[in-house]
Tab-separated table of C-alpha atoms in Angstrom:
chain	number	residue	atom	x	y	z
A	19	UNK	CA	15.353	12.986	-72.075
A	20	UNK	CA	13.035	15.542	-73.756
A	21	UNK	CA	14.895	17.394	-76.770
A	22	UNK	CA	14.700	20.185	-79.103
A	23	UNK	CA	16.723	20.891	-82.377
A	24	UNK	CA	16.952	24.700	-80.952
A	25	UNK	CA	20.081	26.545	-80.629
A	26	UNK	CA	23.133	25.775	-83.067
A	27	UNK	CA	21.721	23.418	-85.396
A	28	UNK	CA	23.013	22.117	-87.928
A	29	UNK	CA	26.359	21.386	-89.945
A	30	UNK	CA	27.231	19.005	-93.094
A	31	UNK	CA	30.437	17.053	-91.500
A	32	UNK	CA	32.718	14.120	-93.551
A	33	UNK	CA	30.583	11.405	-92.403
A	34	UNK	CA	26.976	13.237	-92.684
A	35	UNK	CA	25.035	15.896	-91.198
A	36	UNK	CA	25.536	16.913	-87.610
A	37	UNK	CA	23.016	18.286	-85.667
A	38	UNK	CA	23.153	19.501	-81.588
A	39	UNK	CA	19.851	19.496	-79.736
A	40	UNK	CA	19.277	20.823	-76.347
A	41	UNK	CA	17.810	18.897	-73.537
A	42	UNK	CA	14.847	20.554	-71.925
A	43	UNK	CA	15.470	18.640	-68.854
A	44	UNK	CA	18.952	19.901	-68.146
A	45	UNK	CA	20.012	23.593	-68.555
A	46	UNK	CA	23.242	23.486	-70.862
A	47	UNK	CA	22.818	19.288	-71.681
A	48	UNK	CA	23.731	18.961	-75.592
A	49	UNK	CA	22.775	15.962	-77.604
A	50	UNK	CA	25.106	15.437	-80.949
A	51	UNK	CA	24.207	13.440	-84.088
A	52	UNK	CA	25.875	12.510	-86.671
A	53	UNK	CA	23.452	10.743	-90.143
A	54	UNK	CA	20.640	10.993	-87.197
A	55	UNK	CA	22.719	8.896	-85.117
A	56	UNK	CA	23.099	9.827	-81.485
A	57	UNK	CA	27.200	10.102	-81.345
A	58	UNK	CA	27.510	12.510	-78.189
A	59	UNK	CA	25.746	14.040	-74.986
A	60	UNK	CA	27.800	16.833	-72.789
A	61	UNK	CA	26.257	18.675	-69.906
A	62	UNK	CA	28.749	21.540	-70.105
A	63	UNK	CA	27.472	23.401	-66.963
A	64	UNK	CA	28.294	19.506	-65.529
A	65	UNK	CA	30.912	17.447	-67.445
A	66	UNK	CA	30.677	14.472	-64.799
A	67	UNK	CA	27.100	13.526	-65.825
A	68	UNK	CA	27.113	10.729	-68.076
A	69	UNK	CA	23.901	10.527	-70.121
A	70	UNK	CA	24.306	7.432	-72.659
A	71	UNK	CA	24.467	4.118	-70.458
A	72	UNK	CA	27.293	2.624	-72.571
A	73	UNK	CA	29.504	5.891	-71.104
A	74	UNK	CA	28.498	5.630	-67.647
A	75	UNK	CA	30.032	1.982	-67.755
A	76	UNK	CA	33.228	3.550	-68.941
A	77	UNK	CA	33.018	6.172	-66.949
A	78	UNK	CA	32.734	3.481	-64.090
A	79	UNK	CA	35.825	1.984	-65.101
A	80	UNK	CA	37.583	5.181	-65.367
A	81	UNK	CA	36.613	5.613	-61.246
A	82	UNK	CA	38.206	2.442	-60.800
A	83	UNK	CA	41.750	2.987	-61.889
A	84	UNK	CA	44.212	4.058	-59.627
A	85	UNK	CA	43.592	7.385	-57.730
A	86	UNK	CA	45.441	10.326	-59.831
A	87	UNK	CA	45.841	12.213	-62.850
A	88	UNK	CA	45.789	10.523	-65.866
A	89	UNK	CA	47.462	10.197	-69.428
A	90	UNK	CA	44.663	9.125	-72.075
A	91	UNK	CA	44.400	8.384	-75.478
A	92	UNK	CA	40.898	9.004	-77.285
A	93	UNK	CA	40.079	7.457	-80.600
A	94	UNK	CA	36.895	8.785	-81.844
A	95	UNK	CA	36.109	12.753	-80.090
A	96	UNK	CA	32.713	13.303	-80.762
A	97	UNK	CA	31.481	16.065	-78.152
A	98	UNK	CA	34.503	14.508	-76.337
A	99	UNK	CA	32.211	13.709	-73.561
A	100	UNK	CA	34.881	11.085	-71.891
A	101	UNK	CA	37.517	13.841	-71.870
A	102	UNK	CA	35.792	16.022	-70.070
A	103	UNK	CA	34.670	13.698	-67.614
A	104	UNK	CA	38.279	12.926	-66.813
A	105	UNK	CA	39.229	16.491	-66.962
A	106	UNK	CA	36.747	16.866	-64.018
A	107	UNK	CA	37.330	13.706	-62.069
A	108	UNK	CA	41.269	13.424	-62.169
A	109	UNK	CA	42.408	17.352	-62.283
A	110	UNK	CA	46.212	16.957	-64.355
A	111	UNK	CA	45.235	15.346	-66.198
A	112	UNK	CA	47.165	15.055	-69.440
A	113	UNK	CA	45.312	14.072	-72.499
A	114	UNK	CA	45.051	13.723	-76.402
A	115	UNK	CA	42.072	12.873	-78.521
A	116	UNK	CA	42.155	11.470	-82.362
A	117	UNK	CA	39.303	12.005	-84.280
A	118	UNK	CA	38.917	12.270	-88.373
A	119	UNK	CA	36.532	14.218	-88.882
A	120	UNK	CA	37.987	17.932	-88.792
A	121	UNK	CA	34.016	19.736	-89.642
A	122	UNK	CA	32.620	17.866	-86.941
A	123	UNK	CA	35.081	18.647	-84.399
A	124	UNK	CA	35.125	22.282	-85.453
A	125	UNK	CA	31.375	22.608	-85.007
A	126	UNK	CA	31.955	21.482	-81.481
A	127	UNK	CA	34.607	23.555	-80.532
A	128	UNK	CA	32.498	26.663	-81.956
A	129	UNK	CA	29.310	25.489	-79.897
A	130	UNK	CA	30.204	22.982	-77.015
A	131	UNK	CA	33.190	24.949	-75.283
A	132	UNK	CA	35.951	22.404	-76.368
A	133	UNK	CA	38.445	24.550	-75.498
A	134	UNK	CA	37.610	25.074	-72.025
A	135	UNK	CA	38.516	21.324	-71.318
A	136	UNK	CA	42.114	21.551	-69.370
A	137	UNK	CA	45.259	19.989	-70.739
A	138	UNK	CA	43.302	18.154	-73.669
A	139	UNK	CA	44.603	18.704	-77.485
A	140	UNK	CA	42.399	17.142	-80.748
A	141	UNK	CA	44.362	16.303	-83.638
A	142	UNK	CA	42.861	15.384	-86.592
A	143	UNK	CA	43.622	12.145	-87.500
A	144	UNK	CA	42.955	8.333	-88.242
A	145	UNK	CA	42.871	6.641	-85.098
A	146	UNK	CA	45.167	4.092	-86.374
A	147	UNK	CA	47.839	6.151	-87.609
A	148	UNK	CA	47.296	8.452	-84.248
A	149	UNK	CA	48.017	5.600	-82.145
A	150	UNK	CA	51.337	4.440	-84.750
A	151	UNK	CA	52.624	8.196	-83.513
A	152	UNK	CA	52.406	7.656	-80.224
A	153	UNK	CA	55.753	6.882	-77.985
A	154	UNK	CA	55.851	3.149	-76.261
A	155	UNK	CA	54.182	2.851	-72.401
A	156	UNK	CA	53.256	6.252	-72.956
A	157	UNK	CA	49.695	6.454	-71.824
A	158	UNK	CA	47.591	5.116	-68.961
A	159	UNK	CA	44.040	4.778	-70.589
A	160	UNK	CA	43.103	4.589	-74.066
A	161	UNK	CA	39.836	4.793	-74.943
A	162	UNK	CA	38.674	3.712	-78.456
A	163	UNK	CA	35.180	5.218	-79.425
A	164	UNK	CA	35.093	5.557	-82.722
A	165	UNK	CA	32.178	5.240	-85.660
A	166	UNK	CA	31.942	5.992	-89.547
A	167	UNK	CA	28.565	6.049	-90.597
A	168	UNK	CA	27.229	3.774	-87.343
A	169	UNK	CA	29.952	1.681	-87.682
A	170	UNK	CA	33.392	1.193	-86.480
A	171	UNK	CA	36.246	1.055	-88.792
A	172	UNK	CA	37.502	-2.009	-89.704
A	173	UNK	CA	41.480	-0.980	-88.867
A	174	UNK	CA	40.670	-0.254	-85.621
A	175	UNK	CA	40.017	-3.931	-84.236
A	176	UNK	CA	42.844	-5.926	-85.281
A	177	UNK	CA	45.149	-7.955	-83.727
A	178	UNK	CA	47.999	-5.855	-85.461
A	179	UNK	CA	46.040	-2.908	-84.165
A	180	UNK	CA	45.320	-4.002	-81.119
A	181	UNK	CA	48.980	-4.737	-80.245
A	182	UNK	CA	50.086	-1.218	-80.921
A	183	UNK	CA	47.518	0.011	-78.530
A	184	UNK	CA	49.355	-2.161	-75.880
A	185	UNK	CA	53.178	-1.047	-77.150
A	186	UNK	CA	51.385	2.532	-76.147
A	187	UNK	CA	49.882	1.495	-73.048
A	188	UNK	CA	52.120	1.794	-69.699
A	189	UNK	CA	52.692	-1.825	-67.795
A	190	UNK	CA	49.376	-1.247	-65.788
A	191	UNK	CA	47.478	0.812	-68.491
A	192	UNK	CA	43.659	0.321	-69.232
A	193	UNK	CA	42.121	-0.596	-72.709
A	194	UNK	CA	39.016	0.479	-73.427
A	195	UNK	CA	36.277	-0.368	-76.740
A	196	UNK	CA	33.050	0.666	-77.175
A	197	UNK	CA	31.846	-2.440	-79.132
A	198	UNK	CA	27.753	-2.015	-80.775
A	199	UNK	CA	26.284	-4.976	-82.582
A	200	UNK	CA	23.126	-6.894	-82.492
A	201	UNK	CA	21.631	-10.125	-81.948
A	202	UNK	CA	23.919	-13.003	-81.926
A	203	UNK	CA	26.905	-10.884	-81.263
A	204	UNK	CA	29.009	-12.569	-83.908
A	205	UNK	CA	31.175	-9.301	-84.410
A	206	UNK	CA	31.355	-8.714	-80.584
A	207	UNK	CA	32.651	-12.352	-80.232
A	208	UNK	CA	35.237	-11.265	-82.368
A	209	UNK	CA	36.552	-8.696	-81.168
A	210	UNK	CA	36.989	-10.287	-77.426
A	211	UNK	CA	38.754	-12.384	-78.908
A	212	UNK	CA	41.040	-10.313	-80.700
A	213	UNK	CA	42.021	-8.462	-77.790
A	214	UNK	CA	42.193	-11.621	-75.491
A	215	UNK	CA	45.038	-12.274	-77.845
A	216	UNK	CA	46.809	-9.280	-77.016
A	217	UNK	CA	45.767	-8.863	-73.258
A	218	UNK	CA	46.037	-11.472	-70.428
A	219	UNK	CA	42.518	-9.897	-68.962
A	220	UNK	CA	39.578	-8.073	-69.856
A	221	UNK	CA	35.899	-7.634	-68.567
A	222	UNK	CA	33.079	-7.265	-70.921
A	223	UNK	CA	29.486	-5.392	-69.781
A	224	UNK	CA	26.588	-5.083	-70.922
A	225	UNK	CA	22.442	-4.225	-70.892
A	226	UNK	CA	21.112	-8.081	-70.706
A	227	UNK	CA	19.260	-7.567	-73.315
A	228	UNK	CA	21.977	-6.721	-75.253
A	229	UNK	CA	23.638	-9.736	-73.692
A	230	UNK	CA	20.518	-12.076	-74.841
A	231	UNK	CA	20.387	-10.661	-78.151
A	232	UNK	CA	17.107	-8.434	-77.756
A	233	UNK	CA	18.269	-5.471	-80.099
A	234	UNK	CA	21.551	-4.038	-80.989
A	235	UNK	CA	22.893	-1.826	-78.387
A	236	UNK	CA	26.860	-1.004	-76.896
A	237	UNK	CA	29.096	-3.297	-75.166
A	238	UNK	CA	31.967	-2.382	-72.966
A	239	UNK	CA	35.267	-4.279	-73.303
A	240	UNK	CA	38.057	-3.572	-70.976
A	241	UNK	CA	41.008	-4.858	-70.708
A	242	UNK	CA	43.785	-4.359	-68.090
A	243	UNK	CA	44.757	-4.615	-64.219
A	244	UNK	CA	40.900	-4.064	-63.470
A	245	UNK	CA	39.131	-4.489	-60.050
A	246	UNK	CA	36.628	-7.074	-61.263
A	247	UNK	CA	34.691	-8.078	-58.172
A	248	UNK	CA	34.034	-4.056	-57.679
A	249	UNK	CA	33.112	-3.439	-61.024
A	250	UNK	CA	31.056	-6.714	-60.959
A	251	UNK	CA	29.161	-5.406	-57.981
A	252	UNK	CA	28.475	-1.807	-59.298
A	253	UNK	CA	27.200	-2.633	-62.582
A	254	UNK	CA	24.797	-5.298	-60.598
A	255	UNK	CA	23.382	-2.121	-58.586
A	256	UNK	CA	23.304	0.563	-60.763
A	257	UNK	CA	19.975	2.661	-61.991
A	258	UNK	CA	20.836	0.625	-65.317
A	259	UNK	CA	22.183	-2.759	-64.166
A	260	UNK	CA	24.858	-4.299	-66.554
A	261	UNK	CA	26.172	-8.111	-66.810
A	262	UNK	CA	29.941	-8.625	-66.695
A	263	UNK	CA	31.804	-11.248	-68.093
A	264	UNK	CA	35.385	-11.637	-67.053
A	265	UNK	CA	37.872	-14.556	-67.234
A	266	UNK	CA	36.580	-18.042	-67.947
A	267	UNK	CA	33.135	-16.510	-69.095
A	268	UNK	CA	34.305	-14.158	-71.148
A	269	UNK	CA	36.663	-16.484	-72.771
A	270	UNK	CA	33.488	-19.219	-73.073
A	271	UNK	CA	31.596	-15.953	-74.983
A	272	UNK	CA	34.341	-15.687	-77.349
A	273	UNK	CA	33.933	-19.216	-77.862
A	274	UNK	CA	35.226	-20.659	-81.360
A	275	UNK	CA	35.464	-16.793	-82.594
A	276	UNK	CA	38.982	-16.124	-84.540
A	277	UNK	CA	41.205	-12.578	-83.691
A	278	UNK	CA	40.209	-10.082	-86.470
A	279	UNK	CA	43.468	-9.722	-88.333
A	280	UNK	CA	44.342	-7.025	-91.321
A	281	UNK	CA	44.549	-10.008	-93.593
A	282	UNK	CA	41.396	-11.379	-92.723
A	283	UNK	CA	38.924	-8.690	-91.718
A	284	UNK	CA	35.331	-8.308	-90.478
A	285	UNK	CA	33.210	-5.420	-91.383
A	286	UNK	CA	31.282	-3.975	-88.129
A	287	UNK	CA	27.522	-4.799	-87.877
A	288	UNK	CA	25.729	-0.759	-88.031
A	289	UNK	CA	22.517	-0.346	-86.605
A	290	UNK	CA	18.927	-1.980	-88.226
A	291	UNK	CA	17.864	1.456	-89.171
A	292	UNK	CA	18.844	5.029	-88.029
A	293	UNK	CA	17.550	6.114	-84.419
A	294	UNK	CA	18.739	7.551	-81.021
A	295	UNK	CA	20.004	4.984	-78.674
């Protein structure tokens, strides 16, 4: 898309300086960054339009969850482009959104209309400890999204973690991670296997050249009661086709890779230098 750093600017938040520029392609599109990182894009004249590839995939696994309101969890806010989106694709929703960084998040309530999204609240809060708050089989989606500096915090992809996300979750709830990491996918591998410890399935998609290690980029791990065969087909035949691992594959992609654990942790990968994705 074709941008301009018109409009609100800028604004020092706790994990850098956040800037929103406007996309000259759409009329009321919004691009946020964070440390010249690309965190967020909201079309607020159209909240279903998913600009970032990563978030169409979830929002494609979002469509295919059961037909009906939802109740989500969101760690990591951002723009909160993926509550909006479900605000607008399953009215009644129900929904509550954890994010740390209190500057940022008042910066886009001033500029991005945050409070026009129905029946969503923003605390501010570590994800973690959000999640810890939470009441058992409680929600039907939770979404975890969440970066400091370009890189996701350690405490949120642990087993121990990863368990309390599924204490929260109802019997047929959906688990979703936005994963980012570069060639080889050691941290990736990880992480599947982390929450293949926790979960009895889970799909993983991709760019294929993220896949084949061409450049770091965003995989999408979900994990769940998921249609696999549709979501298989979609992401084969969409504008931005994605590979899908699921079951045997995904466990052969894991491979050898341990569960990320609080007493043995992994630091995430972050990106090779600062740039839009």
């Amino acid at each position: 898309m074709d941008r301009e750093s018109t409009g609100p600017g800028r604004r020092e938040v706790r994990f850098g300086t956040a800037e929103l520029m406007r996309d000259l392609d759409r009329p009321n599109g919004w691009l946020l960054s964070v440390a010249g990182v690309a965190q967020s894009y909201v079309d607020l004249d159209d909240p279903t339009y998913l600009d970032f590839d990563y978030v169409r995939r979830i929002g494609d696994i979002i469509d295919a969850l059961p037909a009906g309101p939802l109740r989500a969890l969101h760690i990591g806010g951002g723009a909160c482009t993926l509550p909006r989106y479900v605000a607008a694709t399953r009215p009644g929703s129900r929904q509550l959104v954890f994010d740390l960084d209190a500057e940022l998040i008042d910066f886009v309530r001033a500029h991005l209309d945050l409070r026009s999204v129905p029946d969503t609240r923003v605390r501010i809060a570590d994800g973690r400890a959000g999640v810890a708050s939470r009441p058992g089989n409680s929600a039907d989606l939770i979404v975890l999204d969440a970066f400091e500096r370009a890189a996701m915090p350690s405490g949120l992809v642990t087993v121990e973690f990863t368990r309390d996300v599924a204490r929260v979750l109802r019997p047929r709830g959906t688990y979703v991670v936005n994963v980012s990491d570069g060639p080889g996918l050691r941290f990736a591998r990880h992480v599947v296997a982390t929450v293949l410890s926790v979960f009895d399935s889970a799909i993983l998609l991709a760019d294929p050249g993220v896949f084949r290690g061409r450049r770091f980029g965003n995989l999408v791990l979900a994990a769940g009661d998921l249609p696999v065969a549709d979501l298989t087909r979609h992401a084969a035949s969409g504008a931005f086709p994605a590979r899908v691992l699921a079951d045997d594959g995904l466990r052969a992609f894991a491979g050898r890779a341990a569960p990320i654990t609080d007493a043995a942790p992994m630091a995430a990968p972050t990106p090779p230098e600062t740039a839009f994705t």
